[in-house]
Amino acid sequence: MQYRKIQKTGDEISPIGFGAMRLPLKNGKIDREKASKLIYHAIDNGVNFIDTAYLYGDSESFLGEILQGEYKDKVKLCTKLPTINVRKYEDMENILEEQLNRLQRDSIDYYLMHAVDLKSMNRLIKRDLFKFISKAKSEGKIKHVGFSYHGPKEEFPLLIDGYDWDVVMVQYNYFDENVQASVEGIEYAASKGMGVLVMEPLKGGILAGKMPKDAEEIFKKANPDKSTAEWAFEWVLNNRNVTCVLSGMNSLEQLNENLEVAERTTPLSMSFEEMETVELVKRVMRNSLKINCSTCGYCMPCPQGVNIPECMKIYNEKYLFDHKGMFNQSFMDYYQYVGGIMGSSGNAGKCNGCGKCLRKCPQKLDIIEELKKVKKEFEIPGYKFALVFVQKVGFPIYRFMVKLLNR
């Protein structure tokens, strides 16, 4: 496996990292036997970066239990400060101490501010975030710092330039190439010497699951032996500015496939024909959208705080990827990315019909009417209660309950 170096820290990182948000579950809790076998197998085959977070159920405690002895020294461990839980300066120090105890470590290799945008970052700064970081680093409790990003691409460079960060974690895949941080933002972060960690390379499994028939046929014609997941991973790893792709693997089959892709894919290793194949698939998928929104972001900012592009993207994906069941992946995305679970709330229900977005849309969409469709689809009775519930129980238990409901 060819490792990729983070210029700012000097660490050599495996091109694939183990994301501990989607560990296999049993009765609503991490299946410790199965999950530990997967993580040990990953480490034994060269994976040296594991990502978790305070909000990922008992993931931190589980990793603290199993990453002992020789395995403790073989991996760089990354976890995150839950920014939505920070009300005052002392909260940051208390949460960090709790995480160190959970992880059974004296120091955390990479410590990220979880799911920030410009608004939430400014809120943390007012609570002396940088004083907290400086103190924790001087005491040896954290080694390197960064943030995971869930905001508009226009704000991303402002956050990058706001502090001497070591790494950043962004959502990036071939379908979302120009949303959130965007490919330009990734290039900018890398130009600063930062490590770029990629989450959602498969869009929560969407790009590895059922796809529009025309898209699947294009992939099969190009290479009948390559899975849709392989295409997606290769495309991300092909970017020379990407340091590590995080994957929430919950089966040995998934893990081995990803290890094989990481072994053979180096920066700029995809051929022109392979890149063209992915572009054709993306074009087919775009043409199948319910709302003709290109997620360009020209309609933003919304005076009421609605994340218009993200609302429409999630709505489109529900139908594009044939998400069935009342609580499907699209509902989960809506709760996380615009409901307020991951960053600021920007749900469609906040729209008051002011119309300021209408004249700015290049597609001339009736955004107000389209947002009404989104609200009707996702903000069902009990919507606000569900948001509070997810915040309380955490993502792993919520996913487990979703699976039960959709059986």
Short mmCIF file of C-alpha atoms in Angstrom, two decimals:
data_model
loop_
_atom_site.label_atom_id
_atom_site.label_comp_id
_atom_site.label_asym_id
_atom_site.label_seq_id
_atom_site.Cartn_x
_atom_site.Cartn_y
_atom_site.Cartn_z
CA MET A 1 0.00 0.00 0.00
CA GLN A 2 1.38 3.40 -0.99
CA TYR A 3 0.99 5.85 1.90
CA ARG A 4 0.27 9.55 1.48
CA LYS A 5 2.13 12.17 3.47
CA ILE A 6 0.52 15.05 5.35
CA GLN A 7 2.96 17.89 4.75
CA LYS A 8 2.08 19.79 7.94
CA THR A 9 2.52 16.87 10.30
CA GLY A 10 4.93 14.61 8.44
CA ASP A 11 2.69 11.59 9.05
CA GLU A 12 2.46 8.90 6.38
CA ILE A 13 -1.22 7.93 6.19
CA SER A 14 -2.84 4.95 4.49
CA PRO A 15 -4.99 6.01 1.50
CA ILE A 16 -7.95 4.28 3.09
CA GLY A 17 -8.97 4.87 6.69
CA PHE A 18 -11.46 3.03 8.87
CA GLY A 19 -14.52 5.15 9.67
CA ALA A 20 -16.04 3.99 12.96
CA MET A 21 -19.47 5.57 12.52
CA ARG A 22 -20.97 2.54 10.76
CA LEU A 23 -19.50 -0.37 12.70
CA PRO A 24 -21.63 -3.56 12.60
CA LEU A 25 -24.37 -3.56 15.22
CA LYS A 26 -26.03 -6.23 17.33
CA ASN A 27 -29.17 -5.39 19.34
CA GLY A 28 -28.55 -1.69 18.84
CA LYS A 29 -24.95 -1.77 20.07
CA ILE A 30 -21.61 -2.37 18.40
CA ASP A 31 -21.06 -6.04 17.65
CA ARG A 32 -17.72 -6.12 19.44
CA GLU A 33 -16.56 -9.49 18.16
CA LYS A 34 -17.31 -8.75 14.51
CA ALA A 35 -16.14 -5.13 14.64
CA SER A 36 -12.83 -5.95 16.34
CA LYS A 37 -12.05 -8.62 13.75
CA LEU A 38 -12.67 -6.10 10.96
CA ILE A 39 -10.47 -3.44 12.53
CA TYR A 40 -7.64 -5.85 13.30
CA HIS A 41 -7.80 -7.20 9.74
CA ALA A 42 -7.64 -3.65 8.38
CA ILE A 43 -4.62 -2.76 10.53
CA ASP A 44 -2.86 -6.03 9.68
CA ASN A 45 -3.26 -5.11 6.00
CA GLY A 46 -1.82 -1.62 6.23
CA VAL A 47 -4.62 0.68 7.42
CA ASN A 48 -3.14 3.09 9.97
CA PHE A 49 -5.86 5.76 10.36
CA ILE A 50 -9.12 5.30 12.30
CA ASP A 51 -11.77 7.99 12.62
CA THR A 52 -14.46 8.24 15.28
CA ALA A 53 -16.37 10.96 17.18
CA TYR A 54 -17.96 11.76 20.51
CA LEU A 55 -21.40 11.48 18.90
CA TYR A 56 -20.85 8.00 17.39
CA GLY A 57 -22.52 6.09 20.21
CA ASP A 58 -20.03 3.97 22.16
CA SER A 59 -17.52 3.96 19.29
CA GLU A 60 -14.82 5.80 21.27
CA SER A 61 -15.08 3.43 24.24
CA PHE A 62 -14.99 0.40 21.94
CA LEU A 63 -11.85 1.62 20.18
CA GLY A 64 -10.25 2.35 23.53
CA GLU A 65 -10.86 -1.26 24.54
CA ILE A 66 -9.49 -2.94 21.44
CA LEU A 67 -6.65 -0.62 20.41
CA GLN A 68 -4.21 -1.76 23.04
CA GLY A 69 -0.73 -3.28 22.94
CA GLU A 70 0.79 -3.49 19.48
CA TYR A 71 -2.39 -2.16 17.86
CA LYS A 72 -2.25 1.05 19.90
CA ASP A 73 1.01 2.05 18.25
CA LYS A 74 0.05 1.02 14.74
CA VAL A 75 -2.71 3.57 14.12
CA LYS A 76 -3.30 7.30 14.13
CA LEU A 77 -6.55 7.91 15.97
CA CYS A 78 -8.86 10.75 15.02
CA THR A 79 -11.88 11.91 16.98
CA LYS A 80 -14.01 15.05 17.12
CA LEU A 81 -15.28 17.69 19.50
CA PRO A 82 -19.13 17.75 19.34
CA THR A 83 -19.61 21.44 18.62
CA ILE A 84 -23.36 21.28 19.23
CA ASN A 85 -22.62 20.31 22.86
CA VAL A 86 -20.38 23.30 23.54
CA ARG A 87 -22.12 26.05 25.50
CA LYS A 88 -19.10 27.47 27.35
CA TYR A 89 -15.31 27.15 27.41
CA GLU A 90 -15.32 24.54 30.18
CA ASP A 91 -17.43 22.21 28.05
CA MET A 92 -14.53 21.78 25.62
CA GLU A 93 -12.09 20.81 28.35
CA ASN A 94 -14.55 18.47 30.04
CA ILE A 95 -15.47 16.73 26.78
CA LEU A 96 -11.81 16.25 25.84
CA GLU A 97 -11.07 14.66 29.22
CA GLU A 98 -14.04 12.33 28.78
CA GLN A 99 -12.82 11.35 25.31
CA LEU A 100 -9.29 10.63 26.56
CA ASN A 101 -10.79 8.35 29.20
CA ARG A 102 -13.01 6.61 26.68
CA LEU A 103 -10.14 6.09 24.26
CA GLN A 104 -7.74 5.07 27.07
CA ARG A 105 -5.09 7.41 25.72
CA ASP A 106 -2.97 10.23 27.05
CA SER A 107 -3.04 12.01 23.70
CA ILE A 108 -5.23 12.12 20.59
CA ASP A 109 -3.39 12.16 17.26
CA TYR A 110 -5.94 14.19 15.27
CA TYR A 111 -8.65 16.23 16.98
CA LEU A 112 -11.32 17.83 14.79
CA MET A 113 -14.08 20.36 15.36
CA HIS A 114 -17.11 18.33 14.31
CA ALA A 115 -19.38 19.43 11.44
CA VAL A 116 -18.70 23.15 11.37
CA ASP A 117 -19.63 25.97 9.05
CA LEU A 118 -18.74 29.65 9.39
CA LYS A 119 -21.56 30.36 11.85
CA SER A 120 -20.77 27.49 14.21
CA MET A 121 -17.02 28.17 14.01
CA ASN A 122 -17.57 31.79 15.01
CA ARG A 123 -19.66 30.59 17.94
CA LEU A 124 -16.77 28.37 19.09
CA ILE A 125 -14.25 31.18 18.68
CA LYS A 126 -16.35 33.39 20.96
CA ARG A 127 -16.00 30.63 23.56
CA ASP A 128 -12.19 30.76 23.27
CA LEU A 129 -11.71 27.78 20.95
CA PHE A 130 -8.15 28.74 20.06
CA LYS A 131 -7.21 29.13 23.73
CA PHE A 132 -8.58 25.61 24.31
CA ILE A 133 -6.60 24.19 21.39
CA SER A 134 -3.37 25.90 22.46
CA LYS A 135 -3.73 24.68 26.05
CA ALA A 136 -4.59 21.10 25.03
CA LYS A 137 -1.61 20.96 22.65
CA SER A 138 0.80 22.40 25.22
CA GLU A 139 -0.37 19.77 27.71
CA GLY A 140 0.12 17.02 25.12
CA LYS A 141 -3.55 16.02 25.08
CA ILE A 142 -3.92 16.56 21.35
CA LYS A 143 -1.20 16.50 18.70
CA HIS A 144 -2.84 17.87 15.55
CA VAL A 145 -6.06 19.78 14.91
CA GLY A 146 -8.56 20.31 12.14
CA PHE A 147 -12.27 20.41 11.40
CA SER A 148 -14.90 18.49 9.49
CA TYR A 149 -16.90 20.69 7.16
CA HIS A 150 -20.60 20.87 6.32
CA GLY A 151 -21.17 24.31 4.85
CA PRO A 152 -21.30 26.19 1.53
CA LYS A 153 -18.21 26.22 -0.64
CA GLU A 154 -17.93 30.02 -0.43
CA GLU A 155 -17.21 29.84 3.31
CA PHE A 156 -14.66 27.02 3.14
CA PRO A 157 -11.55 29.12 2.31
CA LEU A 158 -12.44 31.52 5.15
CA LEU A 159 -12.30 28.68 7.66
CA ILE A 160 -9.09 27.30 6.15
CA ASP A 161 -7.40 30.71 6.54
CA GLY A 162 -8.82 31.34 10.01
CA TYR A 163 -6.29 29.18 11.88
CA ASP A 164 -3.15 27.12 11.35
CA TRP A 165 -5.04 23.84 10.86
CA ASP A 166 -3.26 20.54 10.17
CA VAL A 167 -6.11 18.61 8.49
CA VAL A 168 -9.64 18.99 7.22
CA MET A 169 -12.36 16.43 6.64
CA VAL A 170 -14.76 17.01 3.74
CA GLN A 171 -17.56 15.24 1.91
CA TYR A 172 -16.36 14.33 -1.58
CA ASN A 173 -17.51 11.87 -4.23
CA TYR A 174 -18.09 11.95 -7.97
CA PHE A 175 -21.75 12.89 -7.58
CA ASP A 176 -21.01 15.74 -5.12
CA GLU A 177 -17.84 17.02 -6.72
CA ASN A 178 -18.84 20.68 -6.42
CA VAL A 179 -20.85 20.84 -3.20
CA GLN A 180 -19.71 21.85 0.29
CA ALA A 181 -15.90 22.19 0.17
CA SER A 182 -15.83 21.39 -3.59
CA VAL A 183 -12.86 20.20 -5.62
CA GLU A 184 -11.43 23.73 -5.60
CA GLY A 185 -11.61 23.85 -1.82
CA ILE A 186 -9.80 20.53 -1.53
CA GLU A 187 -7.05 21.83 -3.78
CA TYR A 188 -6.77 24.99 -1.69
CA ALA A 189 -6.47 23.05 1.58
CA ALA A 190 -3.79 20.80 0.08
CA SER A 191 -1.87 23.86 -1.16
CA LYS A 192 -1.59 24.92 2.49
CA GLY A 193 0.07 21.62 3.34
CA MET A 194 -3.00 20.30 5.12
CA GLY A 195 -4.07 16.68 5.06
CA VAL A 196 -7.41 16.18 3.27
CA LEU A 197 -9.57 13.44 4.76
CA VAL A 198 -12.58 12.43 2.68
CA MET A 199 -15.88 11.25 4.16
CA GLU A 200 -18.88 9.90 2.26
CA PRO A 201 -16.96 8.59 -0.79
CA LEU A 202 -20.02 6.38 -1.47
CA LYS A 203 -22.62 8.88 -0.22
CA GLY A 204 -23.53 6.67 2.73
CA GLY A 205 -23.54 3.59 0.48
CA ILE A 206 -25.73 5.13 -2.24
CA LEU A 207 -23.04 4.95 -4.94
CA ALA A 208 -22.47 1.29 -4.10
CA GLY A 209 -26.13 0.31 -4.16
CA LYS A 210 -28.99 0.37 -6.63
CA MET A 211 -28.43 2.97 -9.34
CA PRO A 212 -30.43 4.12 -12.38
CA LYS A 213 -30.41 1.39 -15.02
CA ASP A 214 -28.68 3.53 -17.66
CA ALA A 215 -25.89 4.40 -15.22
CA GLU A 216 -25.28 0.76 -14.29
CA GLU A 217 -25.13 -0.21 -17.97
CA ILE A 218 -22.43 2.39 -18.64
CA PHE A 219 -20.27 1.03 -15.84
CA LYS A 220 -20.78 -2.59 -16.91
CA LYS A 221 -19.95 -1.82 -20.52
CA ALA A 222 -16.69 -0.14 -19.49
CA ASN A 223 -15.66 -2.94 -17.11
CA PRO A 224 -18.05 -5.78 -16.24
CA ASP A 225 -15.80 -6.97 -13.40
CA LYS A 226 -15.63 -3.68 -11.51
CA SER A 227 -18.30 -2.88 -8.90
CA THR A 228 -19.98 0.51 -8.56
CA ALA A 229 -18.22 0.93 -5.21
CA GLU A 230 -14.83 0.37 -6.86
CA TRP A 231 -15.55 3.06 -9.45
CA ALA A 232 -16.47 5.52 -6.68
CA PHE A 233 -13.40 4.78 -4.53
CA GLU A 234 -11.00 4.93 -7.47
CA TRP A 235 -12.39 8.29 -8.54
CA VAL A 236 -11.75 9.84 -5.10
CA LEU A 237 -8.32 8.27 -4.64
CA ASN A 238 -7.31 9.43 -8.11
CA ASN A 239 -7.29 13.01 -6.78
CA ARG A 240 -3.69 13.84 -5.84
CA ASN A 241 -4.90 16.32 -3.21
CA VAL A 242 -6.73 13.63 -1.22
CA THR A 243 -4.76 12.13 1.67
CA CYS A 244 -7.12 9.49 3.04
CA VAL A 245 -10.58 8.18 2.17
CA LEU A 246 -12.64 7.14 5.19
CA SER A 247 -14.98 4.22 4.77
CA GLY A 248 -17.51 2.81 7.22
CA MET A 249 -16.91 -0.86 6.46
CA ASN A 250 -19.08 -3.41 8.25
CA SER A 251 -18.22 -6.63 6.41
CA LEU A 252 -15.03 -8.45 5.50
CA GLU A 253 -16.09 -8.41 1.84
CA GLN A 254 -16.36 -4.61 1.82
CA LEU A 255 -13.07 -4.24 3.64
CA ASN A 256 -11.12 -6.51 1.29
CA GLU A 257 -12.57 -4.82 -1.79
CA ASN A 258 -11.58 -1.39 -0.46
CA LEU A 259 -8.10 -2.60 0.49
CA GLU A 260 -7.61 -3.92 -3.03
CA VAL A 261 -8.73 -0.61 -4.57
CA ALA A 262 -6.44 1.36 -2.24
CA GLU A 263 -3.54 -0.92 -3.17
CA ARG A 264 -3.85 -0.33 -6.92
CA THR A 265 -5.05 3.29 -7.09
CA THR A 266 -2.47 6.03 -6.94
CA PRO A 267 -2.94 9.74 -7.66
CA LEU A 268 -3.74 10.37 -11.35
CA SER A 269 -3.75 6.63 -12.10
CA MET A 270 -7.20 6.52 -13.74
CA SER A 271 -7.15 6.59 -17.53
CA PHE A 272 -8.92 9.24 -19.60
CA GLU A 273 -11.45 6.61 -20.69
CA GLU A 274 -12.21 5.67 -17.07
CA MET A 275 -12.70 9.30 -16.08
CA GLU A 276 -14.98 9.78 -19.08
CA THR A 277 -17.05 6.78 -17.97
CA VAL A 278 -17.65 8.34 -14.57
CA GLU A 279 -18.62 11.64 -16.20
CA LEU A 280 -21.15 9.84 -18.42
CA VAL A 281 -22.69 8.13 -15.39
CA LYS A 282 -22.88 11.43 -13.56
CA ARG A 283 -24.59 13.05 -16.57
CA VAL A 284 -27.18 10.28 -16.77
CA MET A 285 -27.92 10.67 -13.08
CA ARG A 286 -28.20 14.45 -13.32
CA ASN A 287 -30.71 14.11 -16.16
CA SER A 288 -32.92 11.99 -13.91
CA LEU A 289 -33.34 14.67 -11.23
CA LYS A 290 -36.82 15.63 -10.04
CA ILE A 291 -35.75 19.24 -9.51
CA ASN A 292 -33.39 20.69 -12.09
CA CYS A 293 -31.04 22.09 -9.46
CA SER A 294 -27.31 22.08 -10.18
CA THR A 295 -26.43 22.95 -6.53
CA CYS A 296 -24.47 25.97 -7.81
CA GLY A 297 -25.37 27.95 -4.68
CA TYR A 298 -26.16 31.23 -6.46
CA CYS A 299 -29.46 31.34 -4.56
CA MET A 300 -27.61 31.61 -1.28
CA PRO A 301 -27.50 32.96 1.34
CA CYS A 302 -31.14 32.62 2.34
CA PRO A 303 -32.32 35.34 4.78
CA GLN A 304 -34.16 32.65 6.76
CA GLY A 305 -31.18 30.29 6.83
CA VAL A 306 -32.59 27.64 4.46
CA ASN A 307 -29.84 25.54 2.86
CA ILE A 308 -31.60 25.57 -0.50
CA PRO A 309 -29.08 23.52 -2.57
CA GLU A 310 -28.77 20.80 0.08
CA CYS A 311 -32.55 20.53 0.56
CA MET A 312 -33.05 20.03 -3.17
CA LYS A 313 -30.11 17.64 -3.49
CA ILE A 314 -31.46 15.34 -0.78
CA TYR A 315 -34.95 15.43 -2.31
CA ASN A 316 -33.54 14.53 -5.72
CA GLU A 317 -31.50 11.66 -4.34
CA LYS A 318 -34.53 10.06 -2.69
CA TYR A 319 -36.04 9.44 -6.10
CA LEU A 320 -32.84 9.07 -8.08
CA PHE A 321 -31.65 6.19 -5.92
CA ASP A 322 -35.12 4.75 -5.28
CA HIS A 323 -35.04 5.13 -1.51
CA LYS A 324 -38.05 3.31 -0.11
CA GLY A 325 -39.46 3.11 3.39
CA MET A 326 -40.52 5.90 5.70
CA PHE A 327 -37.10 6.24 7.36
CA ASN A 328 -34.60 5.75 4.55
CA GLN A 329 -31.13 7.12 3.80
CA SER A 330 -32.60 10.36 2.46
CA PHE A 331 -34.47 10.98 5.71
CA MET A 332 -31.24 10.38 7.61
CA ASP A 333 -29.40 12.82 5.35
CA TYR A 334 -32.13 15.43 5.80
CA TYR A 335 -31.98 15.19 9.59
CA GLN A 336 -28.17 15.31 9.64
CA TYR A 337 -27.33 17.90 7.03
CA VAL A 338 -30.22 20.39 7.11
CA GLY A 339 -32.12 19.42 10.24
CA GLY A 340 -29.42 20.71 12.56
CA ILE A 341 -27.86 17.45 13.75
CA MET A 342 -24.63 18.20 11.86
CA GLY A 343 -24.15 21.98 12.01
CA SER A 344 -26.71 24.74 11.58
CA SER A 345 -30.31 23.94 10.67
CA GLY A 346 -31.32 24.81 7.12
CA ASN A 347 -34.50 22.81 6.55
CA ALA A 348 -37.07 23.73 3.90
CA GLY A 349 -39.71 24.52 6.52
CA LYS A 350 -37.84 27.70 7.45
CA CYS A 351 -38.74 29.28 4.08
CA ASN A 352 -41.17 32.20 4.47
CA GLY A 353 -41.62 32.83 0.74
CA CYS A 354 -39.72 36.13 0.64
CA GLY A 355 -38.59 35.38 -2.93
CA LYS A 356 -35.09 36.86 -2.71
CA CYS A 357 -33.64 33.64 -4.11
CA LEU A 358 -35.81 33.59 -7.24
CA ARG A 359 -34.01 36.28 -9.25
CA LYS A 360 -30.60 34.73 -8.50
CA CYS A 361 -31.30 31.20 -9.77
CA PRO A 362 -29.60 30.49 -13.16
CA GLN A 363 -32.09 27.64 -13.77
CA LYS A 364 -35.04 30.00 -13.16
CA LEU A 365 -36.55 27.53 -10.70
CA ASP A 366 -39.59 28.38 -8.63
CA ILE A 367 -37.58 27.75 -5.49
CA ILE A 368 -40.43 28.57 -3.13
CA GLU A 369 -42.68 25.90 -4.66
CA GLU A 370 -39.84 23.38 -4.84
CA LEU A 371 -39.07 23.88 -1.14
CA LYS A 372 -42.73 23.19 -0.35
CA LYS A 373 -42.29 19.77 -2.00
CA VAL A 374 -39.18 19.13 0.08
CA LYS A 375 -40.93 20.13 3.29
CA LYS A 376 -43.92 17.90 2.53
CA GLU A 377 -41.60 14.97 1.78
CA PHE A 378 -39.38 15.11 4.86
CA GLU A 379 -40.92 17.27 7.57
CA ILE A 380 -43.62 14.79 8.45
CA PRO A 381 -45.53 14.85 11.77
CA GLY A 382 -43.03 14.24 14.55
CA TYR A 383 -40.14 15.73 12.57
CA LYS A 384 -38.89 17.96 15.40
CA PHE A 385 -39.24 15.16 17.93
CA ALA A 386 -37.16 12.89 15.66
CA LEU A 387 -34.37 15.48 15.54
CA VAL A 388 -34.19 15.62 19.33
CA PHE A 389 -34.34 11.81 19.49
CA VAL A 390 -31.38 11.38 17.13
CA GLN A 391 -29.35 13.89 19.12
CA LYS A 392 -30.07 11.99 22.34
CA VAL A 393 -29.53 8.38 21.23
CA GLY A 394 -26.74 8.92 18.69
CA PHE A 395 -26.36 7.82 15.07
CA PRO A 396 -25.61 4.08 15.54
CA ILE A 397 -28.75 3.35 17.57
CA TYR A 398 -30.82 5.49 15.21
CA ARG A 399 -29.55 3.51 12.21
CA PHE A 400 -30.30 0.24 13.95
CA MET A 401 -33.89 1.35 14.63
CA VAL A 402 -34.23 2.51 11.01
CA LYS A 403 -33.25 -0.95 9.80
CA LEU A 404 -35.88 -2.54 12.02
CA LEU A 405 -38.58 -0.15 10.81
CA ASN A 406 -37.76 -0.80 7.14
CA ARG A 407 -37.81 -4.59 7.32
#
